[in-house]
Amino acid sequence: MKNTIIELAQNLIRRPSISPNDCGCQAEIAQRLEAVGFTLEWLPFGDTLNLWATHGSEDPCVVFAGHTDVVPVGDESQWQYPPFSAEIVDGTLYGRGAADMKGSLAALVIAAETFVKNNPNHKGKIALLITSDEEAAAKDGTVKVVETLMARQEAVHYAVVGEPSSGKVLGDVIKNGRRGSITANLYIEGIQGHVAYPHLAENPVHTALNFLTELTTYQWDNGNEFFPPTSLQIANIKAGTGSNNVIPGELYVQFNLRYCTEVTDEIIKNKVAEMLNKHALKHRIEWNLSGKPFLAGNGKLVKAAVQAVENVTKITPRLDTSGGTSDGRFIALMGAEVVEFGPLNATIHKVNECVSVDDLGKCGEVYYQILENLLNGE
């Protein structure tokens, strides 16, 4: 599979699909899948193109998920090789999206294609969910496909997301879950005035200090076997007019929580409201939930993935839930077990993004063996 994977990865990288543009990536993938008997369904929403391709109709449904969009390249003069040229030098494939995630997407596609060729009457259903809206707003991509599938009661049991999960060597990490992410935009009301007449004003920075201390020192939980404790960070804080003689009339605080399965977004909202009321702060608050936490634990998919990685790389992967969010958070809403496995993440979103050619070949072998373990295993 290796040579075919690299050829497809190069073709995808050469298409400058800055999010949410697809630039023909999915059409090329669809053509390959249709040739081996996959049923194609196009699910465009807004400016986003989504592909749902399936082979087979029985349970369980195993989904390979990925995205064709990439982040901007920045200053092209800083790149050693043109970012959309897909150059291979000394066994390394260079280009925007090489690691995140056109390389692993090519491996997912070729693994599924090869498995179907070798097992035309396989058990279960194999599906590919591909979007062009993962790196930007993530509003019209995987989340909309999931809503569509759930509305028509189409089940997904297992999902492998090809995000670059590996740290130092291929196979050292499998993501078997992710923390939830929720952001608050908090506005605390005061009374603007002259700094020389504080009795005629109310400084919201001063009145909020005790609240902010409690907010930033509160212990939400102790984490669990799979997750570190929930953490809160203030991302932005702003007040004042820019003048040194004006007491501000409003304080803006933006904070984010990366939370584990020991709490919920509702528990977080209620506790913050309790703190604000305790400190008698006049305020308004706006919440944005980016994603709920999900966990595959040590389920059947995790065991199948660990076994596949061990067979191919001779490494026992560490199960990990750290890092940011991914589209896996949307698929998990369907009750599916979700894991993320892919190449090294050392160069993602960087100048000279690259991936090992050998690693991409091994990724394809891992994805193929996961299908073997789930659909042909005992």
Short mmCIF file of C-alpha atoms in Angstrom, two decimals, residues 7-362:
data_model
loop_
_atom_site.label_atom_id
_atom_site.label_comp_id
_atom_site.label_asym_id
_atom_site.label_seq_id
_atom_site.Cartn_x
_atom_site.Cartn_y
_atom_site.Cartn_z
CA GLU A 7 1.09 9.03 -4.50
CA LEU A 8 -2.36 9.98 -3.19
CA ALA A 9 -0.87 12.07 -0.37
CA GLN A 10 1.20 14.04 -2.89
CA ASN A 11 -1.82 14.62 -5.11
CA LEU A 12 -3.81 15.93 -2.13
CA ILE A 13 -1.00 18.19 -0.88
CA ARG A 14 -0.66 19.74 -4.34
CA ARG A 15 -4.22 21.01 -4.05
CA PRO A 16 -4.10 24.28 -2.02
CA SER A 17 -7.18 23.54 0.05
CA ILE A 18 -7.01 26.32 2.63
CA SER A 19 -9.98 25.83 4.97
CA PRO A 20 -12.86 25.57 4.14
CA ASN A 21 -11.90 25.02 0.48
CA ASP A 22 -11.54 21.45 -0.75
CA CYS A 23 -9.99 22.18 -4.18
CA GLY A 24 -11.00 18.82 -5.64
CA CYS A 25 -9.43 16.63 -2.95
CA GLN A 26 -12.64 14.82 -2.12
CA ALA A 27 -13.52 14.30 -5.77
CA GLU A 28 -10.22 12.45 -6.28
CA ILE A 29 -10.84 10.35 -3.19
CA ALA A 30 -14.44 9.66 -4.20
CA GLN A 31 -13.35 8.43 -7.62
CA ARG A 32 -11.08 5.85 -6.00
CA LEU A 33 -13.69 4.69 -3.53
CA GLU A 34 -16.46 4.44 -6.10
CA ALA A 35 -14.21 2.26 -8.28
CA VAL A 36 -14.12 -0.42 -5.56
CA GLY A 37 -17.83 -0.32 -4.82
CA PHE A 38 -18.32 2.39 -2.20
CA THR A 39 -21.63 4.24 -2.23
CA LEU A 40 -21.05 7.99 -2.26
CA GLU A 41 -23.18 10.65 -0.62
CA TRP A 42 -22.29 14.32 -0.90
CA LEU A 43 -23.38 16.43 2.06
CA PRO A 44 -22.46 20.07 1.39
CA PHE A 45 -23.37 22.68 4.00
CA GLY A 46 -22.62 26.37 3.49
CA ASP A 47 -19.17 26.69 1.95
CA THR A 48 -18.11 23.26 3.22
CA LEU A 49 -17.93 20.04 1.22
CA ASN A 50 -18.49 16.76 3.05
CA LEU A 51 -18.31 13.19 1.76
CA TRP A 52 -19.97 10.16 3.35
CA ALA A 53 -18.84 7.00 1.56
CA THR A 54 -19.96 3.53 2.66
CA HIS A 55 -19.34 -0.10 1.77
CA GLY A 56 -21.53 -2.82 3.30
CA SER A 57 -24.70 -2.46 5.31
CA GLU A 58 -24.47 -4.61 8.43
CA ASP A 59 -23.39 -3.78 11.97
CA PRO A 60 -20.91 -2.79 13.20
CA CYS A 61 -20.14 0.42 11.30
CA VAL A 62 -16.46 1.38 11.33
CA VAL A 63 -15.76 4.96 10.27
CA PHE A 64 -12.47 6.38 9.06
CA ALA A 65 -12.66 10.17 9.54
CA GLY A 66 -10.47 12.96 8.24
CA HIS A 67 -10.31 16.40 6.66
CA THR A 68 -9.00 17.80 3.40
CA ASP A 69 -8.66 21.42 4.54
CA VAL A 70 -5.40 22.86 5.80
CA VAL A 71 -4.29 26.00 7.63
CA PRO A 72 -2.69 28.90 5.71
CA VAL A 73 1.00 28.58 4.85
CA GLY A 74 2.13 31.96 6.16
CA ASP A 75 5.24 33.46 4.59
CA GLU A 76 6.08 31.10 1.71
CA SER A 77 9.65 32.43 1.57
CA GLN A 78 10.28 30.74 4.91
CA TRP A 79 9.55 27.30 3.44
CA GLN A 80 12.48 25.16 2.35
CA TYR A 81 10.27 23.70 -0.40
CA PRO A 82 7.11 25.26 -1.87
CA PRO A 83 4.27 24.33 0.54
CA PHE A 84 2.08 22.80 -2.16
CA SER A 85 4.78 21.03 -4.16
CA ALA A 86 4.75 17.82 -2.09
CA GLU A 87 8.50 17.30 -2.44
CA ILE A 88 10.04 14.10 -1.12
CA VAL A 89 13.59 14.55 0.17
CA ASP A 90 15.56 11.87 2.02
CA GLY A 91 12.44 9.86 2.78
CA THR A 92 10.44 12.85 4.07
CA LEU A 93 7.36 14.30 2.40
CA TYR A 94 7.13 18.09 2.73
CA GLY A 95 4.07 20.30 2.33
CA ARG A 96 1.16 21.97 4.04
CA GLY A 97 -1.09 19.21 5.31
CA ALA A 98 1.56 16.47 5.04
CA ALA A 99 1.11 15.64 8.74
CA ASP A 100 -2.22 17.36 9.43
CA MET A 101 -3.73 15.47 7.82
CA LYS A 102 -3.54 14.72 4.11
CA GLY A 103 -0.87 12.08 4.68
CA SER A 104 -2.91 10.05 7.14
CA LEU A 105 -6.09 10.72 5.15
CA ALA A 106 -4.42 9.10 2.14
CA ALA A 107 -3.46 6.18 4.37
CA LEU A 108 -7.05 5.83 5.63
CA VAL A 109 -8.43 5.88 2.09
CA ILE A 110 -5.97 3.35 0.69
CA ALA A 111 -6.36 1.06 3.71
CA ALA A 112 -10.13 1.01 3.25
CA GLU A 113 -9.81 0.59 -0.52
CA THR A 114 -7.37 -2.30 -0.15
CA PHE A 115 -9.41 -4.00 2.56
CA VAL A 116 -12.53 -3.93 0.39
CA LYS A 117 -10.58 -5.31 -2.59
CA ASN A 118 -9.31 -8.17 -0.44
CA ASN A 119 -12.61 -8.68 1.41
CA PRO A 120 -15.45 -7.75 -0.97
CA ASN A 121 -18.01 -9.54 1.21
CA HIS A 122 -16.70 -8.33 4.55
CA LYS A 123 -18.80 -8.23 7.69
CA GLY A 124 -20.14 -4.93 8.93
CA LYS A 125 -19.98 -1.54 7.21
CA ILE A 126 -16.93 0.56 6.39
CA ALA A 127 -17.49 4.30 6.05
CA LEU A 128 -15.34 7.32 5.33
CA LEU A 129 -16.40 10.71 6.68
CA ILE A 130 -14.37 13.46 5.05
CA THR A 131 -14.85 17.20 5.53
CA SER A 132 -13.24 20.46 4.43
CA ASP A 133 -14.17 22.33 7.63
CA GLU A 134 -11.98 21.12 10.48
CA GLU A 135 -9.24 23.72 10.65
CA ALA A 136 -11.52 26.78 10.60
CA ALA A 137 -15.01 27.22 12.03
CA ALA A 138 -15.89 23.50 12.24
CA LYS A 139 -19.56 24.52 11.93
CA ASP A 140 -20.58 22.96 8.61
CA GLY A 141 -18.38 19.89 8.54
CA THR A 142 -18.37 16.73 10.62
CA VAL A 143 -20.89 18.13 13.09
CA LYS A 144 -23.47 18.61 10.32
CA VAL A 145 -22.82 15.16 8.89
CA VAL A 146 -23.30 13.66 12.34
CA GLU A 147 -26.57 15.55 12.77
CA THR A 148 -27.73 14.18 9.41
CA LEU A 149 -26.81 10.61 10.31
CA MET A 150 -28.45 10.84 13.73
CA ALA A 151 -31.65 12.30 12.23
CA ARG A 152 -32.04 9.24 10.04
CA GLN A 153 -30.91 6.90 12.84
CA GLU A 154 -27.83 5.68 11.01
CA ALA A 155 -25.49 4.12 13.55
CA VAL A 156 -21.74 4.48 13.94
CA HIS A 157 -20.08 2.06 16.35
CA TYR A 158 -16.36 2.72 15.93
CA ALA A 159 -14.45 5.67 14.50
CA VAL A 160 -10.77 6.13 13.74
CA VAL A 161 -9.73 9.77 13.23
CA GLY A 162 -6.43 10.17 11.40
CA GLU A 163 -5.18 13.14 13.40
CA PRO A 164 -1.41 13.16 14.02
CA SER A 165 -1.30 11.57 17.46
CA SER A 166 2.28 10.32 17.65
CA GLY A 167 4.85 12.20 19.72
CA LYS A 168 8.46 11.11 19.36
CA VAL A 169 8.05 7.98 17.21
CA LEU A 170 5.18 6.57 15.20
CA GLY A 171 2.87 4.56 17.41
CA ASP A 172 3.90 5.88 20.80
CA VAL A 173 0.48 7.47 21.43
CA ILE A 174 -3.13 6.64 20.67
CA LYS A 175 -5.70 9.22 21.68
CA ASN A 176 -8.56 7.32 23.31
CA GLY A 177 -10.47 10.44 24.30
CA ARG A 178 -10.35 14.21 24.51
CA ARG A 179 -11.21 16.78 27.14
CA GLY A 180 -14.18 19.05 26.69
CA SER A 181 -13.66 22.73 25.94
CA ILE A 182 -15.89 25.60 27.05
CA THR A 183 -15.19 29.34 26.89
CA ALA A 184 -16.83 32.16 28.84
CA ASN A 185 -16.96 35.82 27.80
CA LEU A 186 -17.71 37.64 31.04
CA TYR A 187 -18.58 41.34 31.33
CA ILE A 188 -18.56 42.81 34.85
CA GLU A 189 -20.35 46.12 35.23
CA GLY A 190 -18.96 49.11 37.13
CA ILE A 191 -19.42 52.87 37.10
CA GLN A 192 -16.98 54.94 35.07
CA GLY A 193 -15.51 58.00 36.70
CA HIS A 194 -12.46 60.13 37.50
CA VAL A 195 -9.68 58.40 39.43
CA ALA A 196 -9.52 61.42 41.76
CA TYR A 197 -13.15 60.89 42.78
CA PRO A 198 -13.44 57.14 43.44
CA HIS A 199 -16.46 57.65 45.72
CA LEU A 200 -18.43 58.71 42.63
CA ALA A 201 -17.48 55.60 40.63
CA GLU A 202 -17.23 51.84 41.02
CA ASN A 203 -14.15 50.11 39.68
CA PRO A 204 -15.12 46.66 38.29
CA VAL A 205 -11.48 45.55 38.36
CA HIS A 206 -11.39 46.06 42.10
CA THR A 207 -14.79 44.50 42.79
CA ALA A 208 -13.92 41.44 40.70
CA LEU A 209 -10.59 40.63 42.35
CA ASN A 210 -11.95 38.24 44.98
CA PHE A 211 -14.10 36.50 42.38
CA LEU A 212 -11.16 36.09 40.01
CA THR A 213 -9.05 34.66 42.82
CA GLU A 214 -11.72 32.10 43.62
CA LEU A 215 -12.29 31.32 39.95
CA THR A 216 -8.61 30.66 39.22
CA THR A 217 -7.89 28.64 42.36
CA TYR A 218 -11.04 26.51 42.49
CA GLN A 219 -10.38 22.75 42.28
CA TRP A 220 -12.97 21.40 39.87
CA ASP A 221 -12.04 17.75 40.22
CA ASN A 222 -9.10 15.40 40.59
CA GLY A 223 -9.30 13.88 37.13
CA ASN A 224 -9.53 10.11 36.75
CA GLU A 225 -7.76 7.12 35.24
CA PHE A 226 -7.88 8.58 31.75
CA PHE A 227 -8.02 12.37 32.25
CA PRO A 228 -5.97 14.98 34.13
CA PRO A 229 -7.91 17.34 36.41
CA THR A 230 -10.05 20.01 34.78
CA SER A 231 -8.05 23.20 34.18
CA LEU A 232 -9.10 26.83 33.79
CA GLN A 233 -7.07 29.56 32.14
CA ILE A 234 -7.84 33.25 31.67
CA ALA A 235 -7.19 33.98 28.00
CA ASN A 236 -7.99 37.69 27.89
CA ILE A 237 -8.73 40.48 30.33
CA LYS A 238 -9.48 44.09 29.41
CA ALA A 239 -10.78 47.27 31.04
CA GLY A 240 -10.37 51.03 30.81
CA THR A 241 -10.29 53.66 28.11
CA GLY A 242 -6.53 53.86 27.78
CA SER A 243 -6.34 56.97 29.94
CA ASN A 244 -4.63 56.88 33.35
CA ASN A 245 -7.23 59.12 34.95
CA VAL A 246 -10.39 57.19 34.15
CA ILE A 247 -11.90 54.47 36.32
CA PRO A 248 -13.22 51.83 33.89
CA GLY A 249 -16.94 51.23 33.60
CA GLU A 250 -16.64 47.60 32.56
CA LEU A 251 -14.25 44.68 32.96
CA TYR A 252 -14.08 41.99 30.26
CA VAL A 253 -12.68 38.58 31.17
CA GLN A 254 -12.44 35.64 28.80
CA PHE A 255 -11.59 32.25 30.26
CA ASN A 256 -11.52 28.69 28.99
CA LEU A 257 -11.88 25.35 30.73
CA ARG A 258 -10.55 22.07 29.41
CA TYR A 259 -12.64 19.67 31.41
CA CYS A 260 -12.71 15.94 31.99
CA THR A 261 -15.59 13.50 32.41
CA GLU A 262 -15.80 14.20 36.15
CA VAL A 263 -17.78 17.38 35.45
CA THR A 264 -20.22 18.61 32.81
CA ASP A 265 -20.67 21.92 31.06
CA GLU A 266 -23.81 22.50 33.13
CA ILE A 267 -21.93 21.94 36.39
CA ILE A 268 -19.31 24.45 35.24
CA LYS A 269 -21.89 27.08 34.27
CA ASN A 270 -23.79 26.68 37.53
CA LYS A 271 -20.66 26.91 39.68
CA VAL A 272 -19.44 30.08 37.94
CA ALA A 273 -22.91 31.62 38.36
CA GLU A 274 -22.78 30.72 42.05
CA MET A 275 -19.40 32.47 42.42
CA LEU A 276 -20.60 35.58 40.62
CA ASN A 277 -23.68 35.80 42.84
CA LYS A 278 -21.61 35.16 45.96
CA HIS A 279 -19.47 38.21 45.15
CA ALA A 280 -22.52 40.29 44.19
CA LEU A 281 -21.16 41.23 40.78
CA LYS A 282 -23.38 42.89 38.21
CA HIS A 283 -22.56 40.99 35.06
CA ARG A 284 -23.53 39.28 31.86
CA ILE A 285 -21.89 36.13 30.62
CA GLU A 286 -21.82 34.35 27.27
CA TRP A 287 -20.80 30.70 27.02
CA ASN A 288 -19.42 28.88 23.98
CA LEU A 289 -19.21 25.09 24.19
CA SER A 290 -16.64 23.86 21.65
CA GLY A 291 -17.03 20.21 22.52
CA LYS A 292 -17.95 17.79 25.27
CA PRO A 293 -15.37 15.30 26.53
CA PHE A 294 -15.38 11.82 25.09
CA LEU A 295 -13.68 8.61 26.11
CA ALA A 296 -13.27 5.24 24.45
CA GLY A 297 -11.61 3.85 27.59
CA ASN A 298 -10.31 0.34 26.97
CA GLY A 299 -13.13 -0.72 24.67
CA LYS A 300 -13.03 -3.03 21.68
CA LEU A 301 -11.78 -0.33 19.30
CA VAL A 302 -8.96 0.69 21.63
CA LYS A 303 -7.85 -2.92 21.96
CA ALA A 304 -8.01 -3.40 18.18
CA ALA A 305 -5.96 -0.24 17.63
CA VAL A 306 -3.35 -1.10 20.26
CA GLN A 307 -2.92 -4.57 18.78
CA ALA A 308 -2.55 -3.14 15.27
CA VAL A 309 0.04 -0.57 16.35
CA GLU A 310 2.02 -3.20 18.24
CA ASN A 311 2.01 -5.53 15.22
CA VAL A 312 3.16 -2.85 12.78
CA THR A 313 5.53 -0.69 14.85
CA LYS A 314 6.61 -3.15 17.57
CA ILE A 315 5.75 -0.41 20.08
CA THR A 316 3.10 -0.57 22.79
CA PRO A 317 1.28 2.77 22.48
CA ARG A 318 0.37 4.92 25.45
CA LEU A 319 -3.30 5.81 25.75
CA ASP A 320 -3.66 9.57 26.10
CA THR A 321 -6.40 12.22 26.22
CA SER A 322 -4.30 15.39 26.21
CA GLY A 323 -4.22 18.12 23.59
CA GLY A 324 -6.94 20.17 21.96
CA THR A 325 -10.20 19.16 20.38
CA SER A 326 -10.81 17.26 17.15
CA ASP A 327 -13.77 16.24 15.03
CA GLY A 328 -13.87 13.07 17.10
CA ARG A 329 -15.91 15.05 19.62
CA PHE A 330 -18.81 15.20 17.17
CA ILE A 331 -18.71 11.53 16.19
CA ALA A 332 -18.65 10.56 19.88
CA LEU A 333 -22.09 12.16 20.23
CA MET A 334 -23.43 9.17 18.28
CA GLY A 335 -22.37 6.82 21.08
CA ALA A 336 -19.41 5.59 19.02
CA GLU A 337 -16.05 4.54 20.41
CA VAL A 338 -13.54 7.03 18.97
CA VAL A 339 -9.76 6.88 18.77
CA GLU A 340 -7.23 9.09 17.05
CA PHE A 341 -4.11 7.66 15.49
CA GLY A 342 -1.73 9.16 12.97
CA PRO A 343 1.84 10.29 12.28
CA LEU A 344 4.09 12.58 14.31
CA ASN A 345 2.63 15.94 15.28
CA ALA A 346 5.99 17.75 15.66
CA THR A 347 5.60 19.93 12.54
CA ILE A 348 1.83 20.44 12.27
CA HIS A 349 0.78 24.03 11.45
CA LYS A 350 4.47 24.95 11.15
CA VAL A 351 6.68 26.14 8.32
CA ASN A 352 8.21 23.11 6.55
CA GLU A 353 5.47 20.77 7.74
CA CYS A 354 6.55 17.23 6.89
CA VAL A 355 6.02 13.54 7.50
CA SER A 356 8.08 10.39 7.09
CA VAL A 357 7.22 8.42 3.98
CA ASP A 358 7.82 5.17 5.87
CA ASP A 359 5.52 6.31 8.67
CA LEU A 360 2.67 6.95 6.24
CA GLY A 361 3.07 3.46 4.85
CA LYS A 362 2.93 2.04 8.38
#
